[in-house]
mmCIF file of C-alpha atoms in Angstrom:
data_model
loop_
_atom_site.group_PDB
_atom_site.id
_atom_site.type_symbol
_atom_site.label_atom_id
_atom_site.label_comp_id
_atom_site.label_asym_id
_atom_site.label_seq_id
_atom_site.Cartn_x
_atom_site.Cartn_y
_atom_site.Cartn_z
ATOM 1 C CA UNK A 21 130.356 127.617 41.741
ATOM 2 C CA UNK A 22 130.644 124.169 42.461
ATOM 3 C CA UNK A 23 132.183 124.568 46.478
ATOM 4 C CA UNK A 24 128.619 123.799 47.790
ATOM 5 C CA UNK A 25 128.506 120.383 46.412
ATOM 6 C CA UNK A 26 131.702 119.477 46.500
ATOM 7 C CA UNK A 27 131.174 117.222 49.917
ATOM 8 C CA UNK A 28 128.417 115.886 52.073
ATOM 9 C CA UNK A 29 126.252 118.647 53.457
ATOM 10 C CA UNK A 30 127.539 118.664 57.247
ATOM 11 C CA UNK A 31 124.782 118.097 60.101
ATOM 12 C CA UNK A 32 126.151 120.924 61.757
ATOM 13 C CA UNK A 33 125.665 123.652 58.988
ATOM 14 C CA UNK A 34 122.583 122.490 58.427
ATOM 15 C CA UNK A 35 120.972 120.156 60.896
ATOM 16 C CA UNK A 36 117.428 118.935 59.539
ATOM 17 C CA UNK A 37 119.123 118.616 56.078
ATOM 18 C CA UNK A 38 119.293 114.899 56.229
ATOM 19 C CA UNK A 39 115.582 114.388 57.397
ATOM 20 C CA UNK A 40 114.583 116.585 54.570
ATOM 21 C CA UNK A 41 116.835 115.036 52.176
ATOM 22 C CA UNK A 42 116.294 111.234 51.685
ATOM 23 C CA UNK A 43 118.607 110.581 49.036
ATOM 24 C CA UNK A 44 121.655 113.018 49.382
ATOM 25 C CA UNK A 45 124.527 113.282 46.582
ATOM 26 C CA UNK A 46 127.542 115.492 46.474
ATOM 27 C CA UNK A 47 130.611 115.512 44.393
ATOM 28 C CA UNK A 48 133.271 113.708 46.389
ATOM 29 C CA UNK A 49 130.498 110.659 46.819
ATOM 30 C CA UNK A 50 130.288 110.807 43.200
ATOM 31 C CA UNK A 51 134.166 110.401 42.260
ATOM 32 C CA UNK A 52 134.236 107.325 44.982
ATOM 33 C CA UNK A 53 131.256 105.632 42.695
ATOM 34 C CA UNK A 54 133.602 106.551 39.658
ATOM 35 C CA UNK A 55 136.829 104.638 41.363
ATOM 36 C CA UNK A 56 134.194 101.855 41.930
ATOM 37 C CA UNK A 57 132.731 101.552 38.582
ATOM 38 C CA UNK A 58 129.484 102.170 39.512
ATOM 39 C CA UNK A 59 128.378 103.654 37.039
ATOM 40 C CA UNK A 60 127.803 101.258 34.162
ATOM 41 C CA UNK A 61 125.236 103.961 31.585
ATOM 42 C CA UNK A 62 125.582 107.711 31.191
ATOM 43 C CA UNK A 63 121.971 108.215 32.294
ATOM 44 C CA UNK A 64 123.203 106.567 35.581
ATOM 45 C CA UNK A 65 125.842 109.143 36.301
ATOM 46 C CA UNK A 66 123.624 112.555 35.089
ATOM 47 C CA UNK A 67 120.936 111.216 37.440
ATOM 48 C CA UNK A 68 123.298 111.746 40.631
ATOM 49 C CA UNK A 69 124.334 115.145 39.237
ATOM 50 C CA UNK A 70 120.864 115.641 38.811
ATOM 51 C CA UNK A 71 119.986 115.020 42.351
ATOM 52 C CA UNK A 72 122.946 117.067 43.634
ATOM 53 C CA UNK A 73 120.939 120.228 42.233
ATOM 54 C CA UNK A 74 118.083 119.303 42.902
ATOM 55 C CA UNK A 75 118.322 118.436 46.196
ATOM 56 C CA UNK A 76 119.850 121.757 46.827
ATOM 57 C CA UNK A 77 116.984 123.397 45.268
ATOM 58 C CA UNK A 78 114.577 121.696 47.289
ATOM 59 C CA UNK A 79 116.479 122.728 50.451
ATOM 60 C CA UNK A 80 117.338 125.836 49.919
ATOM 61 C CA UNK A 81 115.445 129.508 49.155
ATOM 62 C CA UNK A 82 115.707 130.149 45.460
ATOM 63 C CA UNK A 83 117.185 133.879 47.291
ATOM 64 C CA UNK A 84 120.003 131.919 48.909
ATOM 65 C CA UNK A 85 124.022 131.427 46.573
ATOM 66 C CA UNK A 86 123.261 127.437 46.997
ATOM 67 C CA UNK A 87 120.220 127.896 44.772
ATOM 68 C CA UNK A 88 122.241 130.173 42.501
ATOM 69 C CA UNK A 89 125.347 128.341 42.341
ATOM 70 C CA UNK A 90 123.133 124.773 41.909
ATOM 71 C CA UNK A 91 121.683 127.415 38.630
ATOM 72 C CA UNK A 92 124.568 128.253 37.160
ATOM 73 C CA UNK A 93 126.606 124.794 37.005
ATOM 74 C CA UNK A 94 123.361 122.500 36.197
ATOM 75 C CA UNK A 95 123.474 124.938 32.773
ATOM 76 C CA UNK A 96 127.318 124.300 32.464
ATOM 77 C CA UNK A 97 126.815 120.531 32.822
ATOM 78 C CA UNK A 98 123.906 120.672 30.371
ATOM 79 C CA UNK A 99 126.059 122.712 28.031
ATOM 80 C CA UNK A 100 128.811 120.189 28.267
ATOM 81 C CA UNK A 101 126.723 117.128 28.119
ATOM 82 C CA UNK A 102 125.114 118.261 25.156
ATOM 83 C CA UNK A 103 128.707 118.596 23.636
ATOM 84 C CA UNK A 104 129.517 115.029 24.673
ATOM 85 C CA UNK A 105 126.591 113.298 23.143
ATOM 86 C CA UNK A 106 126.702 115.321 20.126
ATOM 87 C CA UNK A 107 130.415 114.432 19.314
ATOM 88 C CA UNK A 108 129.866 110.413 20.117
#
């Protein structure tokens, strides 16, 4: 489920994603901020997983397997991130 996100969305697959999409996040930009520290507060981290599915909602149909896939993992990470704040 998580394949779609796992890079940057490439130009060629989908060439007016980057003027539709202002602020685009994917996985593999996410474990670089990770190696970097960026992230300093939880909220800080959920809010660019956040924007990875909703960015891909925005794009894409609600018909489409991005949609669906950008679904079914936001309620995993919800799941677990409910688990991780209720056991700190």
């Amino acid at each position: 489920m998580a394949w779609p996100f796992l890079e940057p969305v490439d130009a060629h697959d989908a060439p007016d994603y980057y003027r539709v999409i202002k602020e685009p996040m994917d996985f593999s930009t996410m474990e670089t901020r990770l190696q970097k520290r960026h992230y300093h507060k939880l909220t800080e981290f959920v809010a660019d997983v956040t924007k990875i599915f909703d960015n891909c909602r925005y794009y894409n149909p609600n018909d489409t397997p991005f949609f669906q896939c950008a679904e079914v993992l936001e309620a995993f990470f919800v799941q677990k991130l409910k688990g991780f704040k209720a056991s700190r």
